[in-house]
CSV table of C-alpha atoms in Angstrom, one decimal:
chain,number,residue,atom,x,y,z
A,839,UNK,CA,-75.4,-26.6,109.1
A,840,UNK,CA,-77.1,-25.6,105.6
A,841,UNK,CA,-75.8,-23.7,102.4
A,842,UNK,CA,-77.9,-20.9,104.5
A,843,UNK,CA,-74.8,-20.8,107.6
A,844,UNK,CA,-72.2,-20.5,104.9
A,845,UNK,CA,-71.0,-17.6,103.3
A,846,UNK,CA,-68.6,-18.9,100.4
A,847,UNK,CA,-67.3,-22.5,99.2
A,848,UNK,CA,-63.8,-22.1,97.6
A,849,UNK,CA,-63.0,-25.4,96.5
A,850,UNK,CA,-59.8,-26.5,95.2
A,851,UNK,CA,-59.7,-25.4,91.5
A,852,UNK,CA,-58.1,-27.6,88.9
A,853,UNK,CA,-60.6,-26.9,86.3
A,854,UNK,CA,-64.4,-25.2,85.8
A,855,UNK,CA,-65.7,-28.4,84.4
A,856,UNK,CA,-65.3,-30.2,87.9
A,857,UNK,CA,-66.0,-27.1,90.4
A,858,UNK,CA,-69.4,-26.5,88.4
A,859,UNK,CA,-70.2,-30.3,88.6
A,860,UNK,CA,-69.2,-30.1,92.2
A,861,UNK,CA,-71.2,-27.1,93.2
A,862,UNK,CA,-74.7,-28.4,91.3
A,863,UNK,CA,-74.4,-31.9,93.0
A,864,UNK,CA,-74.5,-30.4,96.5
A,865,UNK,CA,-76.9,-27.5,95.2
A,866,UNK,CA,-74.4,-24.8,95.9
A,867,UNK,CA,-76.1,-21.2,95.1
A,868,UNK,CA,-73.8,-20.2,92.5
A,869,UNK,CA,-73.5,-17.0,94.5
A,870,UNK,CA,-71.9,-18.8,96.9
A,871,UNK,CA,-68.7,-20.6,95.1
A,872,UNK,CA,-65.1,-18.7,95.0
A,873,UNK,CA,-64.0,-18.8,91.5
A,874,UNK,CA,-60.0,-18.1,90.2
A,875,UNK,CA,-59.2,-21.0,87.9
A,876,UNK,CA,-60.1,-17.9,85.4
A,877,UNK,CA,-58.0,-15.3,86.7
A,878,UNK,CA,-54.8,-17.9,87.5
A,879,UNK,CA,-55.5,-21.1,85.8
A,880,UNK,CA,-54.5,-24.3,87.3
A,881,UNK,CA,-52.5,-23.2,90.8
A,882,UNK,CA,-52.6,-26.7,92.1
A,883,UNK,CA,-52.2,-26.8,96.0
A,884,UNK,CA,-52.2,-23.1,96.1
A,885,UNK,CA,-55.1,-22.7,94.8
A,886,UNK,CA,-57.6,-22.7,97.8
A,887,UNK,CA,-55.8,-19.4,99.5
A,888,UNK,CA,-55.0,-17.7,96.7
A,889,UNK,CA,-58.5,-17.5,95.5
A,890,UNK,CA,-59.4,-16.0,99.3
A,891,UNK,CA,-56.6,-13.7,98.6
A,892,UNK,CA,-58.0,-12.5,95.1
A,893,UNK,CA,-61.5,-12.2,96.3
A,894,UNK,CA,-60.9,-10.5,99.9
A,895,UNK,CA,-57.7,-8.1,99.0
A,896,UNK,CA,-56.3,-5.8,101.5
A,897,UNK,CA,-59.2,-6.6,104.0
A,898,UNK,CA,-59.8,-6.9,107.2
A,899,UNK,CA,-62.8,-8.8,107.5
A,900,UNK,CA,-64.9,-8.2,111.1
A,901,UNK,CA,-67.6,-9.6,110.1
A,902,UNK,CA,-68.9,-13.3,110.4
A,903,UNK,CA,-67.3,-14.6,106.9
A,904,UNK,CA,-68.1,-18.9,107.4
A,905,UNK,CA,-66.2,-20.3,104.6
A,906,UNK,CA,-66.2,-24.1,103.1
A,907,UNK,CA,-63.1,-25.0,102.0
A,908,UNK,CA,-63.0,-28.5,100.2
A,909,UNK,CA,-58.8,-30.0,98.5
A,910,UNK,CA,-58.8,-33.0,96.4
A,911,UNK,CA,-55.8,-34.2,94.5
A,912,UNK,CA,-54.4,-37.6,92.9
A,913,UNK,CA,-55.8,-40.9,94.5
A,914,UNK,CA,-59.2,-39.5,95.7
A,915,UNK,CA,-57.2,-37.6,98.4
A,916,UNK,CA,-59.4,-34.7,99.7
A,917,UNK,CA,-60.0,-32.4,103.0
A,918,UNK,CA,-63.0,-30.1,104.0
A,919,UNK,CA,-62.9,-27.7,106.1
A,920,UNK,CA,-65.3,-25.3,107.7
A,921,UNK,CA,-64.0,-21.7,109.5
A,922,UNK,CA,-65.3,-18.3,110.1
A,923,UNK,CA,-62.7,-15.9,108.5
A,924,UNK,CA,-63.4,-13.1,111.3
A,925,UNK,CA,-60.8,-11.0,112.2
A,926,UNK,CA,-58.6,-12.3,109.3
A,927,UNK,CA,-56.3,-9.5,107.7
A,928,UNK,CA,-56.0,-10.7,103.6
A,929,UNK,CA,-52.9,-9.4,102.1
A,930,UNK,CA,-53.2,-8.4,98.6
A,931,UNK,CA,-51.5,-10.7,95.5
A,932,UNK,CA,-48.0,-9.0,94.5
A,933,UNK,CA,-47.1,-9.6,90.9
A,934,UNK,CA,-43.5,-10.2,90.0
């Protein structure tokens, strides 16, 4: 698999410093990386679906969406994960 199979990488976002750092080590087309640190700041373990949710709302996605989603928290705890987001219904973020 190459940056080439993959449509976006939403990694976890607990600041911009470390998500661009992360994205130019792996050669990431900047095109290709999720971004809502901006939008929401800091949303800790939330973070990962809630930028999907700001980016696709009120979608229904049929077409091949391949997404890399990479966590990482306290202790060099992380997860990756790799899905096609076909078929997927995104709700849209309700403000209260």
């Amino acid at each position: 698999m190459t940056w080439d199979n993959i449509t976006f990488f939403v990694p976890h976002q607990a600041n911009k410093f470390i998500t661009n750092h992360i994205a130019k080590k792996f050669k990431i087309p900047g095109d290709k990386v999720l971004y809502s640190i901006e939008k929401y700041g800091n949303t800790s373990s939330v973070s990962i679906p809630l930028t999907l949710v700001d980016h696709f709302q009120n979608a229904i996605l049929d077409e091949n969406i391949i997404v890399l989603l990479s966590g990482f928290g306290v202790g060099l705890s992380w997860g990756t994960a790799i899905t096609n987001l076909s078929g997927c219904k995104m709700c849209g973020i309700v403000e209260v």
